Structure formats: structure tokens, C-alpha cells
PDB file of C-alpha atoms and ligand atoms in Angstrom:
ATOM      1  CA  MET F 141      -5.849 -22.257  -5.249  1.00 65.00           C
ATOM      2  CA  ALA F 142      -7.026 -19.009  -6.363  1.00 93.00           C
ATOM      3  CA  ILE F 143      -9.551 -16.494  -4.803  1.00 96.00           C
ATOM      4  CA  GLU F 144     -13.250 -16.157  -5.901  1.00 98.00           C
ATOM      5  CA  ILE F 145     -14.497 -12.376  -5.791  1.00 98.00           C
ATOM      6  CA  ARG F 146     -18.364 -11.216  -5.663  1.00 98.00           C
ATOM      7  CA  GLN F 147     -18.825  -7.940  -6.398  1.00 98.00           C
ATOM      8  CA  PHE F 148     -22.934  -6.122  -5.860  1.00 98.00           C
ATOM      9  CA  PRO F 149     -23.311  -2.376  -5.915  1.00 98.00           C
ATOM     10  CA  VAL F 150     -24.195  -0.939  -2.176  1.00 98.00           C
ATOM     11  CA  LEU F 151     -25.707   2.367  -1.212  1.00 98.00           C
ATOM     12  CA  SER F 152     -25.777   5.045  -4.111  1.00 97.00           C
ATOM     13  CA  ASP F 153     -22.764   4.368  -5.983  1.00 98.00           C
ATOM     14  CA  ASN F 154     -20.542   1.924  -3.898  1.00 98.00           C
ATOM     15  CA  TYR F 155     -19.099  -1.376  -4.538  1.00 98.00           C
ATOM     16  CA  ALA F 156     -18.762  -4.224  -1.980  1.00 98.00           C
ATOM     17  CA  PHE F 157     -16.609  -7.119  -2.538  1.00 98.00           C
ATOM     18  CA  LEU F 158     -16.685 -10.278  -0.989  1.00 98.00           C
ATOM     19  CA  VAL F 159     -13.591 -12.508  -1.376  1.00 98.00           C
ATOM     20  CA  ARG F 160     -13.370 -16.095  -0.814  1.00 98.00           C
ATOM     21  CA  ASP F 161     -10.082 -18.315  -0.509  1.00 98.00           C
ATOM     22  CA  GLN F 162     -10.853 -21.288  -2.660  1.00 96.00           C
ATOM     23  CA  GLY F 163      -8.420 -23.630  -0.992  1.00 96.00           C
ATOM     24  CA  SER F 164      -9.520 -23.001   2.875  1.00 97.00           C
ATOM     25  CA  GLY F 165     -13.200 -21.695   2.159  1.00 97.00           C
ATOM     26  CA  LEU F 166     -12.080 -18.542   4.282  1.00 98.00           C
ATOM     27  CA  VAL F 167     -14.141 -15.247   3.267  1.00 98.00           C
ATOM     28  CA  ALA F 168     -13.099 -11.757   3.859  1.00 98.00           C
ATOM     29  CA  THR F 169     -15.094  -8.428   2.893  1.00 98.00           C
ATOM     30  CA  ILE F 170     -13.203  -5.495   1.265  1.00 99.00           C
ATOM     31  CA  ASP F 171     -14.485  -2.685   3.528  1.00 99.00           C
ATOM     32  CA  THR F 172     -18.102  -2.704   5.088  1.00 98.00           C
ATOM     33  CA  PRO F 173     -20.495  -0.017   3.410  1.00 98.00           C
ATOM     34  CA  ASP F 174     -23.745  -1.706   4.046  1.00 98.00           C
ATOM     35  CA  ALA F 175     -23.689  -4.561   6.657  1.00 98.00           C
ATOM     36  CA  ASP F 176     -27.195  -5.726   5.727  1.00 98.00           C
ATOM     37  CA  ALA F 177     -26.462  -5.924   2.196  1.00 98.00           C
ATOM     38  CA  ILE F 178     -23.162  -7.705   2.642  1.00 98.00           C
ATOM     39  CA  ALA F 179     -24.678 -10.182   5.168  1.00 98.00           C
ATOM     40  CA  ARG F 180     -27.534 -10.915   2.862  1.00 98.00           C
ATOM     41  CA  GLU F 181     -24.715 -11.499   0.008  1.00 98.00           C
ATOM     42  CA  VAL F 182     -22.722 -13.956   2.328  1.00 98.00           C
ATOM     43  CA  GLU F 183     -25.971 -16.064   2.901  1.00 97.00           C
ATOM     44  CA  ALA F 184     -26.770 -15.896  -0.755  1.00 97.00           C
ATOM     45  CA  SER F 185     -23.262 -17.124  -1.834  1.00 97.00           C
ATOM     46  CA  GLY F 186     -23.653 -20.212   0.242  1.00 96.00           C
ATOM     47  CA  TRP F 187     -20.226 -19.160   1.789  1.00 97.00           C
ATOM     48  CA  GLY F 188     -21.816 -19.009   5.027  1.00 93.00           C
ATOM     49  CA  ARG F 189     -19.029 -17.057   6.862  1.00 98.00           C
ATOM     50  CA  LEU F 190     -17.489 -13.842   7.013  1.00 98.00           C
ATOM     51  CA  ASP F 191     -13.920 -14.202   8.686  1.00 98.00           C
ATOM     52  CA  PHE F 192     -12.229 -10.965   7.762  1.00 98.00           C
ATOM     53  CA  ILE F 193     -13.160  -7.224   7.355  1.00 98.00           C
ATOM     54  CA  LEU F 194     -10.383  -5.549   5.570  1.00 98.00           C
ATOM     55  CA  ASN F 195     -10.757  -1.999   5.922  1.00 99.00           C
ATOM     56  CA  THR F 196      -8.930   0.585   3.097  1.00 99.00           C
ATOM     57  CA  HIS F 197      -9.876   4.017   5.402  1.00 98.00           C
ATOM     58  CA  TRP F 198     -12.238   5.238   7.867  1.00 98.00           C
ATOM     59  CA  HIS F 199     -15.112   6.643   5.742  1.00 98.00           C
ATOM     60  CA  PRO F 200     -18.285   5.654   6.795  1.00 98.00           C
ATOM     61  CA  ASP F 201     -19.048   4.065   3.238  1.00 98.00           C
ATOM     62  CA  HIS F 202     -16.281   1.990   3.940  1.00 98.00           C
ATOM     63  CA  ALA F 203     -16.049   1.259   7.456  1.00 98.00           C
ATOM     64  CA  GLY F 204     -19.563   2.130   8.804  1.00 98.00           C
ATOM     65  CA  GLY F 205     -21.134  -1.651   8.898  1.00 98.00           C
ATOM     66  CA  ASN F 206     -17.969  -3.256  10.846  1.00 98.00           C
ATOM     67  CA  ALA F 207     -19.740  -3.169  14.379  1.00 98.00           C
ATOM     68  CA  ALA F 208     -22.642  -4.706  12.777  1.00 98.00           C
ATOM     69  CA  LEU F 209     -20.502  -7.449  11.126  1.00 98.00           C
ATOM     70  CA  LYS F 210     -18.714  -7.989  13.822  1.00 98.00           C
ATOM     71  CA  ALA F 211     -21.362  -8.647  15.966  1.00 98.00           C
ATOM     72  CA  ARG F 212     -23.240 -11.241  13.729  1.00 98.00           C
ATOM     73  CA  PHE F 213     -20.142 -13.231  12.080  1.00 98.00           C
ATOM     74  CA  GLY F 214     -17.193 -12.450  14.570  1.00 98.00           C
ATOM     75  CA  CYS F 215     -14.574 -11.817  12.277  1.00 98.00           C
ATOM     76  CA  GLU F 216     -11.508 -10.570  12.844  1.00 98.00           C
ATOM     77  CA  ILE F 217     -11.006  -6.464  11.619  1.00 98.00           C
ATOM     78  CA  VAL F 218      -7.867  -5.501   9.982  1.00 98.00           C
ATOM     79  CA  GLY F 219      -7.140  -1.858   8.816  1.00 99.00           C
ATOM     80  CA  PRO F 220      -5.466   1.264   9.128  1.00 99.00           C
ATOM     81  CA  ALA F 221      -5.754   3.223  12.574  1.00 98.00           C
ATOM     82  CA  GLU F 222      -7.542   5.930  11.352  1.00 98.00           C
ATOM     83  CA  VAL F 223     -10.491   3.601  11.165  1.00 98.00           C
ATOM     84  CA  GLU F 224     -10.958   3.247  15.306  1.00 98.00           C
ATOM     85  CA  LYS F 225     -12.076   6.939  14.849  1.00 97.00           C
ATOM     86  CA  ILE F 226     -15.317   5.011  14.027  1.00 96.00           C
ATOM     87  CA  ALA F 227     -15.035   1.899  15.225  1.00 94.00           C
ATOM     88  CA  PRO F 228     -12.303  -0.353  16.913  1.00 97.00           C
ATOM     89  CA  LEU F 229     -10.083  -2.606  14.876  1.00 98.00           C
ATOM     90  CA  ASP F 230      -8.529  -6.195  15.982  1.00 98.00           C
ATOM     91  CA  ARG F 231      -5.174  -5.505  13.955  1.00 98.00           C
ATOM     92  CA  VAL F 232      -3.622  -2.123  12.629  1.00 98.00           C
ATOM     93  CA  VAL F 233      -1.963  -2.087   9.452  1.00 98.00           C
ATOM     94  CA  SER F 234      -0.142   0.765   8.131  1.00 98.00           C
ATOM     95  CA  GLY F 235       1.254  -0.413   4.646  1.00 98.00           C
ATOM     96  CA  GLY F 236       4.229  -2.642   3.815  1.00 98.00           C
ATOM     97  CA  GLU F 237       2.588  -5.607   5.859  1.00 98.00           C
ATOM     98  CA  THR F 238       1.791  -9.439   3.942  1.00 98.00           C
ATOM     99  CA  LEU F 239      -1.561 -10.774   5.149  1.00 98.00           C
ATOM    100  CA  SER F 240      -2.401 -14.479   4.531  1.00 95.00           C
ATOM    101  CA  PHE F 241      -5.599 -15.940   4.599  1.00 93.00           C
ATOM    102  CA  GLY F 242      -5.912 -19.570   3.240  1.00 94.00           C
ATOM    103  CA  ASP F 243      -3.748 -20.046   0.361  1.00 95.00           C
ATOM    104  CA  THR F 244      -3.951 -16.138  -0.280  1.00 97.00           C
ATOM    105  CA  THR F 245      -1.675 -13.729   0.086  1.00 98.00           C
ATOM    106  CA  LEU F 246      -2.403 -10.002  -0.035  1.00 98.00           C
ATOM    107  CA  LYS F 247       0.316  -7.156   0.247  1.00 98.00           C
ATOM    108  CA  VAL F 248      -0.787  -3.897   1.972  1.00 98.00           C
ATOM    109  CA  LEU F 249      -0.211  -0.789   0.144  1.00 99.00           C
ATOM    110  CA  PRO F 250       0.291   2.705   1.728  1.00 98.00           C
ATOM    111  CA  THR F 251      -1.958   5.045  -0.342  1.00 99.00           C
ATOM    112  CA  PRO F 252      -2.524   8.309   1.452  1.00 98.00           C
ATOM    113  CA  GLY F 253      -4.396  11.169  -0.208  1.00 98.00           C
ATOM    114  CA  HIS F 254      -7.760  10.771  -0.225  1.00 98.00           C
ATOM    115  CA  THR F 255      -7.216  10.028   3.690  1.00 98.00           C
ATOM    116  CA  LEU F 256      -4.224  10.175   5.387  1.00 98.00           C
ATOM    117  CA  GLY F 257      -4.212   6.428   6.598  1.00 98.00           C
ATOM    118  CA  HIS F 258      -5.554   5.053   3.359  1.00 99.00           C
ATOM    119  CA  ILE F 259      -4.312   1.625   2.159  1.00 99.00           C
ATOM    120  CA  ALA F 260      -4.943  -1.187  -0.841  1.00 99.00           C
ATOM    121  CA  TYR F 261      -4.991  -4.482  -0.644  1.00 98.00           C
ATOM    122  CA  TRP F 262      -2.970  -5.941  -3.636  1.00 98.00           C
ATOM    123  CA  SER F 263      -2.521 -10.158  -4.395  1.00 98.00           C
ATOM    124  CA  GLU F 264       0.224 -10.581  -6.935  1.00 98.00           C
ATOM    125  CA  ALA F 265      -0.675 -14.177  -7.359  1.00 98.00           C
ATOM    126  CA  ASP F 266      -4.235 -13.755  -8.345  1.00 98.00           C
ATOM    127  CA  ALA F 267      -3.380 -10.377 -10.097  1.00 98.00           C
ATOM    128  CA  VAL F 268      -6.344  -8.300  -7.908  1.00 98.00           C
ATOM    129  CA  ALA F 269      -5.932  -4.983  -6.261  1.00 98.00           C
ATOM    130  CA  PHE F 270      -8.635  -3.551  -3.712  1.00 99.00           C
ATOM    131  CA  VAL F 271      -8.146   0.263  -4.060  1.00 99.00           C
ATOM    132  CA  GLY F 272     -10.555   1.657  -2.027  1.00 98.00           C
ATOM    133  CA  ASP F 273     -10.905   5.466  -2.684  1.00 98.00           C
ATOM    134  CA  THR F 274      -7.728   6.171  -4.306  1.00 98.00           C
ATOM    135  CA  LEU F 275      -7.474   4.947  -8.120  1.00 98.00           C
ATOM    136  CA  PHE F 276     -11.200   5.151  -9.528  1.00 98.00           C
ATOM    137  CA  ALA F 277     -12.056   4.155 -13.460  1.00 98.00           C
ATOM    138  CA  MET F 278     -10.764   6.839 -15.161  1.00 98.00           C
ATOM    139  CA  GLY F 279     -10.596   8.976 -11.855  1.00 98.00           C
ATOM    140  CA  CYS F 280      -9.238   9.467  -8.903  1.00 98.00           C
ATOM    141  CA  GLY F 281     -10.220  10.175  -4.896  1.00 98.00           C
ATOM    142  CA  ARG F 282     -10.609  13.920  -3.786  1.00 98.00           C
ATOM    143  CA  LEU F 283      -7.852  15.218  -1.453  1.00 98.00           C
ATOM    144  CA  PHE F 284      -9.791  15.159   1.959  1.00 98.00           C
ATOM    145  CA  GLU F 285      -6.737  14.449   3.907  1.00 98.00           C
ATOM    146  CA  GLY F 286      -3.750  14.419   2.160  1.00 98.00           C
ATOM    147  CA  THR F 287      -1.709  16.433  -0.432  1.00 98.00           C
ATOM    148  CA  ALA F 288      -1.631  16.096  -4.248  1.00 98.00           C
ATOM    149  CA  GLU F 289       2.166  15.029  -3.773  1.00 98.00           C
ATOM    150  CA  GLN F 290       1.048  12.527  -1.145  1.00 98.00           C
ATOM    151  CA  MET F 291      -2.209  11.317  -3.430  1.00 98.00           C
ATOM    152  CA  TRP F 292       0.543  11.454  -7.004  1.00 98.00           C
ATOM    153  CA  LYS F 293       2.839   8.863  -5.028  1.00 98.00           C
ATOM    154  CA  SER F 294       0.097   6.606  -3.911  1.00 99.00           C
ATOM    155  CA  LEU F 295      -1.042   6.629  -7.769  1.00 98.00           C
ATOM    156  CA  GLN F 296       2.195   6.023  -8.903  1.00 98.00           C
ATOM    157  CA  SER F 297       2.558   3.168  -6.838  1.00 98.00           C
ATOM    158  CA  LEU F 298      -0.766   1.257  -7.919  1.00 98.00           C
ATOM    159  CA  ALA F 299       0.236   2.339 -11.725  1.00 98.00           C
ATOM    160  CA  ALA F 300       3.537   0.209 -11.127  1.00 98.00           C
ATOM    161  CA  LEU F 301       1.401  -2.645 -10.408  1.00 99.00           C
ATOM    162  CA  PRO F 302       1.309  -4.946 -13.264  1.00 98.00           C
ATOM    163  CA  ASP F 303      -0.562  -4.025 -16.255  1.00 98.00           C
ATOM    164  CA  ALA F 304      -3.084  -6.865 -16.541  1.00 98.00           C
ATOM    165  CA  THR F 305      -4.126  -6.233 -12.740  1.00 98.00           C
ATOM    166  CA  ARG F 306      -7.875  -6.033 -12.098  1.00 98.00           C
ATOM    167  CA  VAL F 307      -8.576  -3.072 -10.356  1.00 99.00           C
ATOM    168  CA  TYR F 308     -11.421  -3.152  -7.614  1.00 99.00           C
ATOM    169  CA  CYS F 309     -12.350   0.628  -7.016  1.00 98.00           C
ATOM    170  CA  ALA F 310     -15.099   1.293  -4.145  1.00 98.00           C
ATOM    171  CA  HIS F 311     -17.316   3.549  -6.374  1.00 98.00           C
ATOM    172  CA  GLU F 312     -19.315   3.362  -9.600  1.00 98.00           C
ATOM    173  CA  TYR F 313     -18.266   6.887 -10.485  1.00 98.00           C
ATOM    174  CA  THR F 314     -16.630   5.985 -14.171  1.00 98.00           C
ATOM    175  CA  ALA F 315     -19.347   7.920 -16.648  1.00 98.00           C
ATOM    176  CA  SER F 316     -19.142  11.208 -14.707  1.00 98.00           C
ATOM    177  CA  ASN F 317     -15.078  10.603 -14.546  1.00 98.00           C
ATOM    178  CA  ALA F 318     -15.334   9.707 -18.079  1.00 98.00           C
ATOM    179  CA  ARG F 319     -17.148  13.175 -19.217  1.00 98.00           C
ATOM    180  CA  PHE F 320     -14.444  14.893 -17.095  1.00 98.00           C
ATOM    181  CA  ALA F 321     -11.945  13.119 -19.197  1.00 98.00           C
ATOM    182  CA  LEU F 322     -13.272  14.443 -22.184  1.00 98.00           C
ATOM    183  CA  SER F 323     -12.913  17.853 -21.447  1.00 98.00           C
ATOM    184  CA  VAL F 324      -9.020  17.537 -20.725  1.00 98.00           C
ATOM    185  CA  ASP F 325      -7.917  15.069 -23.169  1.00 98.00           C
ATOM    186  CA  ALA F 326      -8.744  14.855 -26.719  1.00 97.00           C
ATOM    187  CA  ASP F 327      -6.578  11.119 -27.193  1.00 98.00           C
ATOM    188  CA  ALA F 328      -8.296   8.785 -28.948  1.00 98.00           C
ATOM    189  CA  GLN F 329      -8.401   5.826 -26.568  1.00 98.00           C
ATOM    190  CA  VAL F 330     -10.079   8.062 -24.081  1.00 98.00           C
ATOM    191  CA  LYS F 331     -12.659   9.055 -26.217  1.00 98.00           C
ATOM    192  CA  ALA F 332     -13.340   5.223 -27.239  1.00 98.00           C
ATOM    193  CA  ARG F 333     -13.322   4.153 -23.586  1.00 98.00           C
ATOM    194  CA  ALA F 334     -15.680   7.193 -22.744  1.00 98.00           C
ATOM    195  CA  GLU F 335     -18.072   5.593 -25.496  1.00 98.00           C
ATOM    196  CA  ALA F 336     -17.542   2.455 -24.102  1.00 98.00           C
ATOM    197  CA  VAL F 337     -18.446   3.439 -20.485  1.00 98.00           C
ATOM    198  CA  PHE F 338     -21.518   5.359 -21.601  1.00 98.00           C
ATOM    199  CA  ALA F 339     -23.183   2.530 -23.185  1.00 98.00           C
ATOM    200  CA  ALA F 340     -21.767   0.122 -20.596  1.00 98.00           C
ATOM    201  CA  ARG F 341     -24.082   2.383 -18.005  1.00 98.00           C
ATOM    202  CA  GLU F 342     -26.825   2.500 -19.954  1.00 98.00           C
ATOM    203  CA  ARG F 343     -27.262  -1.092 -20.330  1.00 98.00           C
ATOM    204  CA  GLY F 344     -26.718  -1.255 -16.234  1.00 97.00           C
ATOM    205  CA  GLU F 345     -23.760  -2.806 -16.600  1.00 98.00           C
ATOM    206  CA  PRO F 346     -20.825  -2.155 -13.839  1.00 98.00           C
ATOM    207  CA  THR F 347     -17.313  -0.444 -15.016  1.00 98.00           C
ATOM    208  CA  VAL F 348     -15.693  -2.010 -12.216  1.00 98.00           C
ATOM    209  CA  PRO F 349     -13.066  -3.597 -11.935  1.00 98.00           C
ATOM    210  CA  THR F 350     -10.497  -1.990 -14.580  1.00 98.00           C
ATOM    211  CA  THR F 351      -7.026  -3.254 -15.350  1.00 98.00           C
ATOM    212  CA  ILE F 352      -3.901  -1.054 -14.451  1.00 99.00           C
ATOM    213  CA  ALA F 353      -3.297  -1.100 -18.319  1.00 98.00           C
ATOM    214  CA  LEU F 354      -6.525   0.995 -19.220  1.00 98.00           C
ATOM    215  CA  GLU F 355      -5.880   3.593 -16.435  1.00 98.00           C
ATOM    216  CA  LYS F 356      -2.491   4.082 -17.627  1.00 98.00           C
ATOM    217  CA  ALA F 357      -3.775   4.580 -21.165  1.00 98.00           C
ATOM    218  CA  THR F 358      -7.116   6.714 -20.277  1.00 98.00           C
ATOM    219  CA  ASN F 359      -7.085   8.131 -16.865  1.00 98.00           C
ATOM    220  CA  PRO F 360      -6.586  11.734 -17.156  1.00 98.00           C
ATOM    221  CA  PHE F 361      -5.098  11.721 -13.401  1.00 98.00           C
ATOM    222  CA  LEU F 362      -2.101   9.249 -14.487  1.00 98.00           C
ATOM    223  CA  ARG F 363      -1.729  11.243 -17.747  1.00 98.00           C
ATOM    224  CA  ALA F 364      -1.902  14.400 -15.567  1.00 98.00           C
ATOM    225  CA  PRO F 365       1.528  15.456 -16.500  1.00 97.00           C
ATOM    226  CA  SER F 366       0.973  14.832 -20.537  1.00 96.00           C
ATOM    227  CA  LEU F 367      -1.823  17.240 -20.546  1.00 97.00           C
ATOM    228  CA  VAL F 368      -0.982  20.104 -18.602  1.00 95.00           C
ATOM    229  CA  SER F 369       2.615  21.697 -18.222  1.00 91.00           C
ATOM    230  CA  SER F 370       3.650  21.649 -14.972  1.00 87.00           C
ATOM    231  CA  ALA F 371       6.747  21.993 -12.799  1.00 88.00           C
ATOM    232  CA  THR F 372       6.391  18.514 -11.406  1.00 97.00           C
ATOM    233  CA  PRO F 373       4.521  15.451 -12.226  1.00 98.00           C
ATOM    234  CA  ALA F 374       2.821  15.931  -8.832  1.00 98.00           C
ATOM    235  CA  GLU F 375       1.940  19.674  -9.397  1.00 98.00           C
ATOM    236  CA  ALA F 376       0.320  18.435 -13.026  1.00 98.00           C
ATOM    237  CA  PHE F 377      -1.554  16.136 -11.314  1.00 98.00           C
ATOM    238  CA  GLY F 378      -2.908  18.598  -8.350  1.00 98.00           C
ATOM    239  CA  GLN F 379      -3.874  21.051 -11.325  1.00 98.00           C
ATOM    240  CA  VAL F 380      -6.073  17.866 -12.815  1.00 98.00           C
ATOM    241  CA  ARG F 381      -7.423  17.218  -9.760  1.00 98.00           C
ATOM    242  CA  ALA F 382      -8.405  21.113  -8.864  1.00 98.00           C
ATOM    243  CA  ALA F 383      -9.957  21.213 -12.452  1.00 97.00           C
ATOM    244  CA  LYS F 384     -12.163  17.815 -11.356  1.00 98.00           C
ATOM    245  CA  ASP F 385     -13.223  19.479  -8.309  1.00 97.00           C
ATOM    246  CA  GLY F 386     -14.827  22.159 -10.108  1.00 96.00           C
ATOM    247  CA  PHE F 387     -16.172  20.363 -12.833  1.00 96.00           C
ATOM    248  CA  LYS F 388     -19.665  20.488 -13.515  1.00 88.00           C
ATOM    249  CA  GLY F 389     -20.612  18.044 -16.117  1.00 75.00           C
TER     250      GLY F 389
HETATM  251 ZN1  LIG Y 586     -13.622   7.705   0.914  1.00 92.89          ZN
HETATM  252 FE1  LIG Y 587     -16.015   6.155  -0.297  1.00 92.89          FE
END
């Protein structure tokens, strides 16, 4: 048995994800950007229950709906300790753990950089990863708390997942990421993808999920060592990240 995923846009540019284990019928939400929207989707899906909240990091557009959804559905909240800055957890994880619900197994991956406690959830069997604000389609999260060294290592651990892994990023930032990518990378595949992204967004289509293969080929942050000359790959990444922070496009 596999999982079923419902992805829907919430807030200004977040995605919410409901994940159902088909064998057991258990349902999890990855993060809680908008409690009302998630509760409505739980009803609209006909799944009728929410058993788990799986947080990636503490930011309010990821954990802000925890308390309201717990009050409504009585779900168990799992996440990194930093989430307790805004709401209590039932189970603290930090990376390295394996979570099971029904037939579904999620590996918790430590992915510090955007925040220090940031984690991702990966199902090898289902070939999916929920990466929060670490890896974006053609982009990556800002370094609010961690160093370039930490984020580079986190991105490398995601890049090491199987090529076909579908990557569920938490924001639709891809058009802006593509404009930046074009400014630093003349690669033909990058250009072709950027055009496909602009066209998809014109049609109002999501560009998430992406895949590990596509990101390795076209993401300027993963490609940083080949785009700028620097002593180490992490330093090259840091330079590209700083350029994006100052990019007006
Ligand atoms: Zn964030
Ligand atoms: Fe976010």
C-alpha cells in the first residue's frame, strides 16, 4: 500500500500537504500554515480525520496552525524542539528517527540552515520527500539561523536521495527563483526549465513537486560550485545565496 498526497495552496505562497496512508486510513499534515484551510481540506477529501502533524521547523507559516488543528482533531504533533517556541509538541525529533504510520515509513532527515532545527521527512518506498524551506524548485531557503556550511550540507543530503524522489517544497517561489537562476547560469537546461516554469505559472499551475534529478540539473544552489570559483563548495554556495539575497528581479 502506498500513500496519497493532497497538495493545495494556502496563505500568499505556501503549499499545504495532507498525506494519507492508504492501508490504515491514517492522515498526516506536513506543517500547519493555515489551520482553517487544512481543516476544510480534511473534510473535502472525505478522509475525515487528522492523526498527525509533522512539522519541519518553527516558523509561523509552518507551525502556526498546530494548536487549532490539535484542538479540532486531537492529532499527535511531531517536530523539532524549536517548534515549542510557538506551540507544544507531543514528540520531539531531531533527525535520524524513523516514523511509522500504518504501512508508511518516514525517515526524519536533519536539514539545518534555514533554521537550526529544520528537518525533512522522506519516504523511500513512496519516493517522496517533504523538505519544508530547505530545498525549493530552482531555489533554497534563506539562511535565517544557520551557516552556509550547514545549509550546503543539508542540501547535499537531499541531493543524495534517489533521482526520482518527488520533492514537496513548502512555497511556490519558482518563477522568482528561475529569474535569479537565469542571471547566474547560462546552461541550456536551466533556460528551458525557466521557460517551462514561467509558462506553468501563467496557466496558474503549481511547479511543486519537483524531483531530485531536476534540481541537480537546474538548481543554481546545487550547481554553485560550477558557477562561481571558490575555495570550497560550501563557500561557492554561500556566494550564490548572498547574490540571491540581493537579487532584484
Ligand atoms: Zn521558514
Ligand atoms: Fe516558510
